[in-house]
Short mmCIF file of N, CA, C and O in Angstrom, two decimals:
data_model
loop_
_atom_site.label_atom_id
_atom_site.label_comp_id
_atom_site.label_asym_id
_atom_site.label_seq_id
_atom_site.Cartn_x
_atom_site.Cartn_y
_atom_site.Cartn_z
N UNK A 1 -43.68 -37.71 -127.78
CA UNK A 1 -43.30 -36.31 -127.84
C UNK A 1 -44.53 -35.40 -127.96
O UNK A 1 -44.43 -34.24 -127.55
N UNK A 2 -45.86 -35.91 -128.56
CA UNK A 2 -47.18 -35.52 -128.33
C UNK A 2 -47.48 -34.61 -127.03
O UNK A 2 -48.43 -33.83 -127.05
N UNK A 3 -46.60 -34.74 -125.83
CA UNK A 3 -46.55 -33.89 -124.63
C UNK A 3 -46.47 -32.54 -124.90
O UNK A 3 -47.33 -31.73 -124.57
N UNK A 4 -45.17 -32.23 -125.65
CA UNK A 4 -44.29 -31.47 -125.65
C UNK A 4 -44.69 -30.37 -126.96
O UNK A 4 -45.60 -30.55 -127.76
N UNK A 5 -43.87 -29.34 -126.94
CA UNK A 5 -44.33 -28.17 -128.25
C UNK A 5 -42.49 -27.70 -128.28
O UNK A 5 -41.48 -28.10 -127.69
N UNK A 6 -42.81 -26.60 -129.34
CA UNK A 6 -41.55 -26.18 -129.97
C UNK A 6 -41.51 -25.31 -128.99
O UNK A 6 -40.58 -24.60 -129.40
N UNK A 7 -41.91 -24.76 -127.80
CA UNK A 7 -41.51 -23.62 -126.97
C UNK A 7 -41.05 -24.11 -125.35
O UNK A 7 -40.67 -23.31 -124.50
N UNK A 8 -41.22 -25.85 -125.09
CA UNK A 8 -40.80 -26.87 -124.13
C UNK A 8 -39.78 -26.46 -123.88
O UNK A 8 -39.21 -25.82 -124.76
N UNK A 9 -39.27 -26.60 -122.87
CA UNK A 9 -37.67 -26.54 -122.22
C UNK A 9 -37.89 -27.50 -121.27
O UNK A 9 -38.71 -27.56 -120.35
N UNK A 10 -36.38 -28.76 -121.91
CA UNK A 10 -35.95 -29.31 -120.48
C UNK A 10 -34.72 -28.95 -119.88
O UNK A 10 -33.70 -28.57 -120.46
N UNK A 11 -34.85 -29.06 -118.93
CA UNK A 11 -33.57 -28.71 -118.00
C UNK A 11 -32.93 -29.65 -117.41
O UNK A 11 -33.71 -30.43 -116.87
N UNK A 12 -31.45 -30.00 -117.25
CA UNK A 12 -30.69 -31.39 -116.88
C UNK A 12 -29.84 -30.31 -116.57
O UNK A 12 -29.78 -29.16 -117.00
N UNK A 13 -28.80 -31.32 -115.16
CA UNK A 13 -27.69 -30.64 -114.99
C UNK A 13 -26.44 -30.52 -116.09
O UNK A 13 -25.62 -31.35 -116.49
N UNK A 14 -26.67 -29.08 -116.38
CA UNK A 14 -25.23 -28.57 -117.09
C UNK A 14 -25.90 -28.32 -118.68
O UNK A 14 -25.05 -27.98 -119.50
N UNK A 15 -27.18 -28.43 -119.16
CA UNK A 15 -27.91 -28.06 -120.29
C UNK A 15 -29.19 -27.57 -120.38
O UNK A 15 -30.04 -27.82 -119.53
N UNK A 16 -29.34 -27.00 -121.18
CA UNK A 16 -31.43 -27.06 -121.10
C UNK A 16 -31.50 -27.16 -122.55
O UNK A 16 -30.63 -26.63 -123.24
N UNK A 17 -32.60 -27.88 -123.14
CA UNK A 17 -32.95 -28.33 -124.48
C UNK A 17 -34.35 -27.63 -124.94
O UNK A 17 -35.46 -27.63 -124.40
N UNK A 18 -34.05 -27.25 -125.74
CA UNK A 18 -35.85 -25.95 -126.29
C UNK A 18 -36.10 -26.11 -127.35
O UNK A 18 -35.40 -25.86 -128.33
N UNK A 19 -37.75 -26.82 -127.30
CA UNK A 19 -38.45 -27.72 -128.50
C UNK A 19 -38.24 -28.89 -128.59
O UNK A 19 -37.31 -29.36 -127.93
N UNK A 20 -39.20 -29.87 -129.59
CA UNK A 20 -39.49 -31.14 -129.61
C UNK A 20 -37.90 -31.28 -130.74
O UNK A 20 -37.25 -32.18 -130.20
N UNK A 21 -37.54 -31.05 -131.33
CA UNK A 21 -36.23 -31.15 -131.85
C UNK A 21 -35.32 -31.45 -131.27
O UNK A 21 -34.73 -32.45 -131.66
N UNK A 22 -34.65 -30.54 -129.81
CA UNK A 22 -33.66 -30.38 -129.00
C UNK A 22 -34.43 -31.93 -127.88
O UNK A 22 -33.75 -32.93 -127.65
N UNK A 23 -35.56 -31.80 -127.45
CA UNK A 23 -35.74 -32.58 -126.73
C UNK A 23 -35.54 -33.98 -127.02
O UNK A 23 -34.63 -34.61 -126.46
N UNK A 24 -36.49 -34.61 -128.02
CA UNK A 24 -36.59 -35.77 -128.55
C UNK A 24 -35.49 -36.40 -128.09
O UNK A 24 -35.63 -36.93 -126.99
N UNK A 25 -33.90 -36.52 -128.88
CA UNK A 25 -33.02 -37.42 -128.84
C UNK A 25 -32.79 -37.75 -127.44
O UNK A 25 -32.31 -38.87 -127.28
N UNK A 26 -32.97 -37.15 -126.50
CA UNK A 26 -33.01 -37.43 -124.61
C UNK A 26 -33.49 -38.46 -124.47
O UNK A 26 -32.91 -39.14 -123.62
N UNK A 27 -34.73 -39.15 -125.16
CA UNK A 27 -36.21 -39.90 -124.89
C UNK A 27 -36.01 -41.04 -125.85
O UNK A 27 -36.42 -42.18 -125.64
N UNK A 28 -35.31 -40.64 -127.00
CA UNK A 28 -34.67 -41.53 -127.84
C UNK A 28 -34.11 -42.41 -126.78
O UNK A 28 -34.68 -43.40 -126.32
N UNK A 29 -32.94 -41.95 -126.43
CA UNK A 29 -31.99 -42.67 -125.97
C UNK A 29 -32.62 -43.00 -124.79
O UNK A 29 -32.37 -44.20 -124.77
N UNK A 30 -33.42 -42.73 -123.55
CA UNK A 30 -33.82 -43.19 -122.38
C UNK A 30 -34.54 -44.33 -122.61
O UNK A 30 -34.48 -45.26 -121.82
N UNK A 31 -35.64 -44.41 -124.20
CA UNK A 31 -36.85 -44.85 -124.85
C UNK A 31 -35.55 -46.83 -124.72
O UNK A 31 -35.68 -48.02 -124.41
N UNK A 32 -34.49 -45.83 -125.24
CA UNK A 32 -33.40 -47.54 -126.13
C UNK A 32 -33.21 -47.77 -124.87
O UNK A 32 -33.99 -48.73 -124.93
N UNK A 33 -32.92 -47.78 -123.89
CA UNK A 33 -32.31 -48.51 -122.60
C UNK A 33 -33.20 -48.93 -121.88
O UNK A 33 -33.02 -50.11 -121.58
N UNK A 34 -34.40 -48.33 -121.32
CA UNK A 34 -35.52 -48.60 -120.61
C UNK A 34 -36.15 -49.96 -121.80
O UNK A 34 -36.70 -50.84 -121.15
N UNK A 35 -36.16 -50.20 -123.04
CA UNK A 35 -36.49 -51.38 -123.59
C UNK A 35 -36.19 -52.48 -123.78
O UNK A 35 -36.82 -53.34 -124.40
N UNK A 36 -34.59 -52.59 -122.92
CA UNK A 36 -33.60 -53.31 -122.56
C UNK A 36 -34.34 -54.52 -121.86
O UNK A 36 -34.79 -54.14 -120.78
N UNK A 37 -34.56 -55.63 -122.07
CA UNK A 37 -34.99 -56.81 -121.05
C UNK A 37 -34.22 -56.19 -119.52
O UNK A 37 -33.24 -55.49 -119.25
N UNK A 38 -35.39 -56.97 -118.66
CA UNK A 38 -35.47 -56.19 -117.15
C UNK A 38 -35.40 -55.28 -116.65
O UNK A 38 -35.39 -54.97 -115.46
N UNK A 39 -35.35 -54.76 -117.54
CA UNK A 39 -35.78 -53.03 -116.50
C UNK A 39 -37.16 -52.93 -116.07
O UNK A 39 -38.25 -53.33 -116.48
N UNK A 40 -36.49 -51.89 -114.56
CA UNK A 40 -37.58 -51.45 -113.88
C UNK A 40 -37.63 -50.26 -113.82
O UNK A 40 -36.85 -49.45 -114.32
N UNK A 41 -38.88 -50.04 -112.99
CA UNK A 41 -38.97 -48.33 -112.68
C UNK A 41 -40.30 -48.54 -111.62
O UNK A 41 -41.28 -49.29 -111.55
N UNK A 42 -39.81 -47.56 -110.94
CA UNK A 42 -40.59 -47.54 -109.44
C UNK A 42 -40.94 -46.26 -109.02
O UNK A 42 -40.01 -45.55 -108.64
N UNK A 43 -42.35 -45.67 -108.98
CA UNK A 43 -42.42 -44.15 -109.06
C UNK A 43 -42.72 -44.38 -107.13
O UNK A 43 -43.62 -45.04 -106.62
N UNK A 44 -41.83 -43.74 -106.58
CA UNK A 44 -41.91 -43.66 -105.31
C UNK A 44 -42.45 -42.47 -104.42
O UNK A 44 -42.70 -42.52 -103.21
N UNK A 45 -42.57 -41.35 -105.32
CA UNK A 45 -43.28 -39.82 -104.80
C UNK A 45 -43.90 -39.17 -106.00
O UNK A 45 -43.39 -38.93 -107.10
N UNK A 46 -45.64 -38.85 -105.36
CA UNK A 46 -45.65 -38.28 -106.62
C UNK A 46 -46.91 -36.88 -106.08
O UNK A 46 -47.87 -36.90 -105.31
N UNK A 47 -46.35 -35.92 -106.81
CA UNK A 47 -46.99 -34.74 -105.99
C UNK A 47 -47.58 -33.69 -107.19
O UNK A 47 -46.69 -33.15 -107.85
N UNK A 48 -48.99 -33.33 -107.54
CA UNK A 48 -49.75 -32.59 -108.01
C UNK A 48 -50.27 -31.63 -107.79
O UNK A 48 -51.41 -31.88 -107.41
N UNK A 49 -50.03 -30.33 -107.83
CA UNK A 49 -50.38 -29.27 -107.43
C UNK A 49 -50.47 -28.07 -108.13
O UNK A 49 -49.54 -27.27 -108.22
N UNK A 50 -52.07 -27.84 -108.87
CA UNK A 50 -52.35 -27.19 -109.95
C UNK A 50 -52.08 -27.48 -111.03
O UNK A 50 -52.74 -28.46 -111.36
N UNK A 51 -51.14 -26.99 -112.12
CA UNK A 51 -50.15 -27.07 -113.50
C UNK A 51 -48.76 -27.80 -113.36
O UNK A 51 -48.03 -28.31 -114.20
N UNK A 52 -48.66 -27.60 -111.66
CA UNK A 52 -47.11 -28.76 -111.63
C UNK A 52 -47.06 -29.75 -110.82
O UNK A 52 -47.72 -29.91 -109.79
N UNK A 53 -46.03 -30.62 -111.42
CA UNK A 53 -46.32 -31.76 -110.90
C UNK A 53 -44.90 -32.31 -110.33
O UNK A 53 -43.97 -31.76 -110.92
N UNK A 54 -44.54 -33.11 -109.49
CA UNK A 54 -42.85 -33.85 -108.93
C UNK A 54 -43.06 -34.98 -109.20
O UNK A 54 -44.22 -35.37 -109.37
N UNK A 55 -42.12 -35.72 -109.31
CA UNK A 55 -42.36 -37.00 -108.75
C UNK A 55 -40.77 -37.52 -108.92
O UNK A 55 -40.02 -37.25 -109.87
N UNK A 56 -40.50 -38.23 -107.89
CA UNK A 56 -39.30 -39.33 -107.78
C UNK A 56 -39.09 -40.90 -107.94
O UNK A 56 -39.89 -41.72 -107.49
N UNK A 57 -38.26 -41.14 -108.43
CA UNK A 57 -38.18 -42.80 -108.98
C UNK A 57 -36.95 -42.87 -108.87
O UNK A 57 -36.00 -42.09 -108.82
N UNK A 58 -37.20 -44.39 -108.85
CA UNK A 58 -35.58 -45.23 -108.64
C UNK A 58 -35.97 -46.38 -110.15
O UNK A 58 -37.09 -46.67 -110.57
N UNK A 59 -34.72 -46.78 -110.63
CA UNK A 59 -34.74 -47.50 -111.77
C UNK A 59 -33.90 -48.50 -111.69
O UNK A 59 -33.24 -48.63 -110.65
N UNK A 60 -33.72 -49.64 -113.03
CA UNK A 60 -32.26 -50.20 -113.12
C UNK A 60 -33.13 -50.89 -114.76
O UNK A 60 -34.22 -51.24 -115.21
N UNK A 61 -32.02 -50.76 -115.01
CA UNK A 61 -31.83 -51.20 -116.58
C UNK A 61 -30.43 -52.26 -116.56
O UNK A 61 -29.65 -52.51 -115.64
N UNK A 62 -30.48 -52.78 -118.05
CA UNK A 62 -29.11 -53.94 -118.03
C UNK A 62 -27.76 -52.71 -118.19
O UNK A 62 -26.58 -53.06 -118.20
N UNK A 63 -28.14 -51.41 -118.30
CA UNK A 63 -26.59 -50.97 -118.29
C UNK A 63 -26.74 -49.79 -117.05
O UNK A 63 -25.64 -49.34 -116.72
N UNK A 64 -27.48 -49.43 -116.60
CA UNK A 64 -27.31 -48.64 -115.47
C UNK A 64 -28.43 -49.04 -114.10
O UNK A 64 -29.50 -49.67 -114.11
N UNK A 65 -27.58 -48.30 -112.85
CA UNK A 65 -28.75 -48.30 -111.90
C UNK A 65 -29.33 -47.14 -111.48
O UNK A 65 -28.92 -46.81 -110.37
N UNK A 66 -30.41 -46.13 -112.11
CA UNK A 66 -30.73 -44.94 -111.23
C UNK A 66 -31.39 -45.13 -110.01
O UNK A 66 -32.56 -45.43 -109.79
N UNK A 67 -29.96 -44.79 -108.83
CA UNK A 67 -30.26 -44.74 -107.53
C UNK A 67 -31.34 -43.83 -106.68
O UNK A 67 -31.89 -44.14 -105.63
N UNK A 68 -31.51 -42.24 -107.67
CA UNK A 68 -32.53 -41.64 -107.87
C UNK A 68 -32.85 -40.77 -109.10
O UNK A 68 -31.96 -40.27 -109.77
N UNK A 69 -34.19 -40.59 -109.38
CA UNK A 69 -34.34 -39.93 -110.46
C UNK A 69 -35.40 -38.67 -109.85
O UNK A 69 -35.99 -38.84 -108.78
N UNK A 70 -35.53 -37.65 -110.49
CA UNK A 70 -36.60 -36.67 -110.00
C UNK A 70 -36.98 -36.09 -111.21
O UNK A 70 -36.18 -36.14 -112.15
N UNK A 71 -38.21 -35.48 -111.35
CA UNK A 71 -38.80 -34.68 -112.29
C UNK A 71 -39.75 -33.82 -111.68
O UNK A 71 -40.58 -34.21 -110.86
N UNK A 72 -39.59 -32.34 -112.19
CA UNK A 72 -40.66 -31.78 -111.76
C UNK A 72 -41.25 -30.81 -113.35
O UNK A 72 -40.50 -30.26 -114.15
N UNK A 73 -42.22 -30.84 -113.39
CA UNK A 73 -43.14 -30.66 -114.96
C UNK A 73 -43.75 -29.66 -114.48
O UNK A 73 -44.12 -29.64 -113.30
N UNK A 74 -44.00 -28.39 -115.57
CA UNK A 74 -44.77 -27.36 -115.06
C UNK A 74 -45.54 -27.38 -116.79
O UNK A 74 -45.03 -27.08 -117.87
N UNK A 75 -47.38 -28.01 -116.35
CA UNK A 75 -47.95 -28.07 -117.62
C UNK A 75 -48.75 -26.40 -117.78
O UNK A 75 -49.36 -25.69 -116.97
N UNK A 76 -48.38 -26.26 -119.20
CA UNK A 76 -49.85 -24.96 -119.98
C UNK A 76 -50.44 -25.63 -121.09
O UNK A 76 -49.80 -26.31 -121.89
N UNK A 77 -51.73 -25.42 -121.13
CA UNK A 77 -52.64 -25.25 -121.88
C UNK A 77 -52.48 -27.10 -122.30
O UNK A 77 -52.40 -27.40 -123.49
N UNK A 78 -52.44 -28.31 -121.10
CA UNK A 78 -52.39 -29.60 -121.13
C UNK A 78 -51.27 -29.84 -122.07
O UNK A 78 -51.32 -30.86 -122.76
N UNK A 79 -50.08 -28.87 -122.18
CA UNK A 79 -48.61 -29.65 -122.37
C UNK A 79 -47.75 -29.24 -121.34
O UNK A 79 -48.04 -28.51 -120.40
N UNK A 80 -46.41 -29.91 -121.65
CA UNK A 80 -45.55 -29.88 -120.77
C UNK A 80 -44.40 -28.67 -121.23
O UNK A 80 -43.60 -28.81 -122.15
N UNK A 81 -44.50 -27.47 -120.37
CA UNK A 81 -43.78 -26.32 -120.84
C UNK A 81 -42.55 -26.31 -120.19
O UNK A 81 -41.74 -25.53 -120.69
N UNK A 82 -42.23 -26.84 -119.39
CA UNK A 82 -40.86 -26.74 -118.42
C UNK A 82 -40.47 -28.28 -117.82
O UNK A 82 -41.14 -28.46 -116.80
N UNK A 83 -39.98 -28.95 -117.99
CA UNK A 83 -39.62 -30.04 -117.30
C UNK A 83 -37.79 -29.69 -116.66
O UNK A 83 -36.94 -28.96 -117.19
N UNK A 84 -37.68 -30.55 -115.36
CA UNK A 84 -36.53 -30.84 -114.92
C UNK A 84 -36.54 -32.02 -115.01
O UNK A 84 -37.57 -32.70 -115.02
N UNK A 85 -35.27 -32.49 -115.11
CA UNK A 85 -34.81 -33.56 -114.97
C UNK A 85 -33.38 -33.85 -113.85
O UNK A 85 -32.38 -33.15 -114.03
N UNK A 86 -33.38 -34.76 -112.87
CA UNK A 86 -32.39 -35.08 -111.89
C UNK A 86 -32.16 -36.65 -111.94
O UNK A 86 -33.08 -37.41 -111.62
N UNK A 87 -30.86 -37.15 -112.37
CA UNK A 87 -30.41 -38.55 -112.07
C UNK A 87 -29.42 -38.81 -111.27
O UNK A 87 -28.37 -38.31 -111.69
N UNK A 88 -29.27 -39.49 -110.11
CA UNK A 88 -28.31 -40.30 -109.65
C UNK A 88 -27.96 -41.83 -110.17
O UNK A 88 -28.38 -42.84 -109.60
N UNK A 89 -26.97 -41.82 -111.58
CA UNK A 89 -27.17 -43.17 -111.96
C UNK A 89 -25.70 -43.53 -111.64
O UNK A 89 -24.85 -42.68 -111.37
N UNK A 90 -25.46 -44.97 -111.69
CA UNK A 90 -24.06 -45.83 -111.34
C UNK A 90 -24.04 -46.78 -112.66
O UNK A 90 -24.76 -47.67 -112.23
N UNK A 91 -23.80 -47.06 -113.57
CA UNK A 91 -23.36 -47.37 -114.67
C UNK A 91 -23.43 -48.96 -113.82
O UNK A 91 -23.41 -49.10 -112.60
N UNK A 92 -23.51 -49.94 -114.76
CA UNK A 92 -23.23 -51.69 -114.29
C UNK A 92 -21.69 -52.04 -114.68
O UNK A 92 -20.86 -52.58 -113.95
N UNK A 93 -21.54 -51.66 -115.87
CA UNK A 93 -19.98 -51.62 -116.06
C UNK A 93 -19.00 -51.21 -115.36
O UNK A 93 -17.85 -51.31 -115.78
#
């Protein structure tokens, strides 16, 4: 969370979360599944330009498959002030 400050906003479809408070539990929970024996993650695009940055990935963990993932980060002063977040996941269950 060292990224991030109390003035961060992430953005997901249908919420946005503002500060390391609101954010954290997101990373919690991504942190518990991604530690899951076999998971992967595959950064397949990744694009830098000035303060922002994209990049796209595909994943799979033992309880989901993200078919795609996207992020695009807009850093100030070497943190992360704006992040998006985009998942296409299919659950294994």
């Amino acid at each position: 969370m060292s990224d991030y400050t109390d003035s961060s906003v992430l953005i997901v479809l249908g919420s946005e979360f503002t500060g390391i408070e609101e954010i954290k539990p997101i990373f919690v929970g991504l942190f518990a599944e991604f530690a899951k024996p076999g998971a992967t993650f595959e950064m397949k695009h990744l694009v830098v330009n000035g303060d922002i940055a994209y990049i796209v990935w595909v994943a799979e963990t033992a309880d989901n498959i993200y078919e795609l993932g996207t992020d695009t980060y807009v850093i100030e002063d070497g943190k992360i002030a704006v992040q998006t977040l985009t998942t296409k996941v299919t659950p294994k269950n």
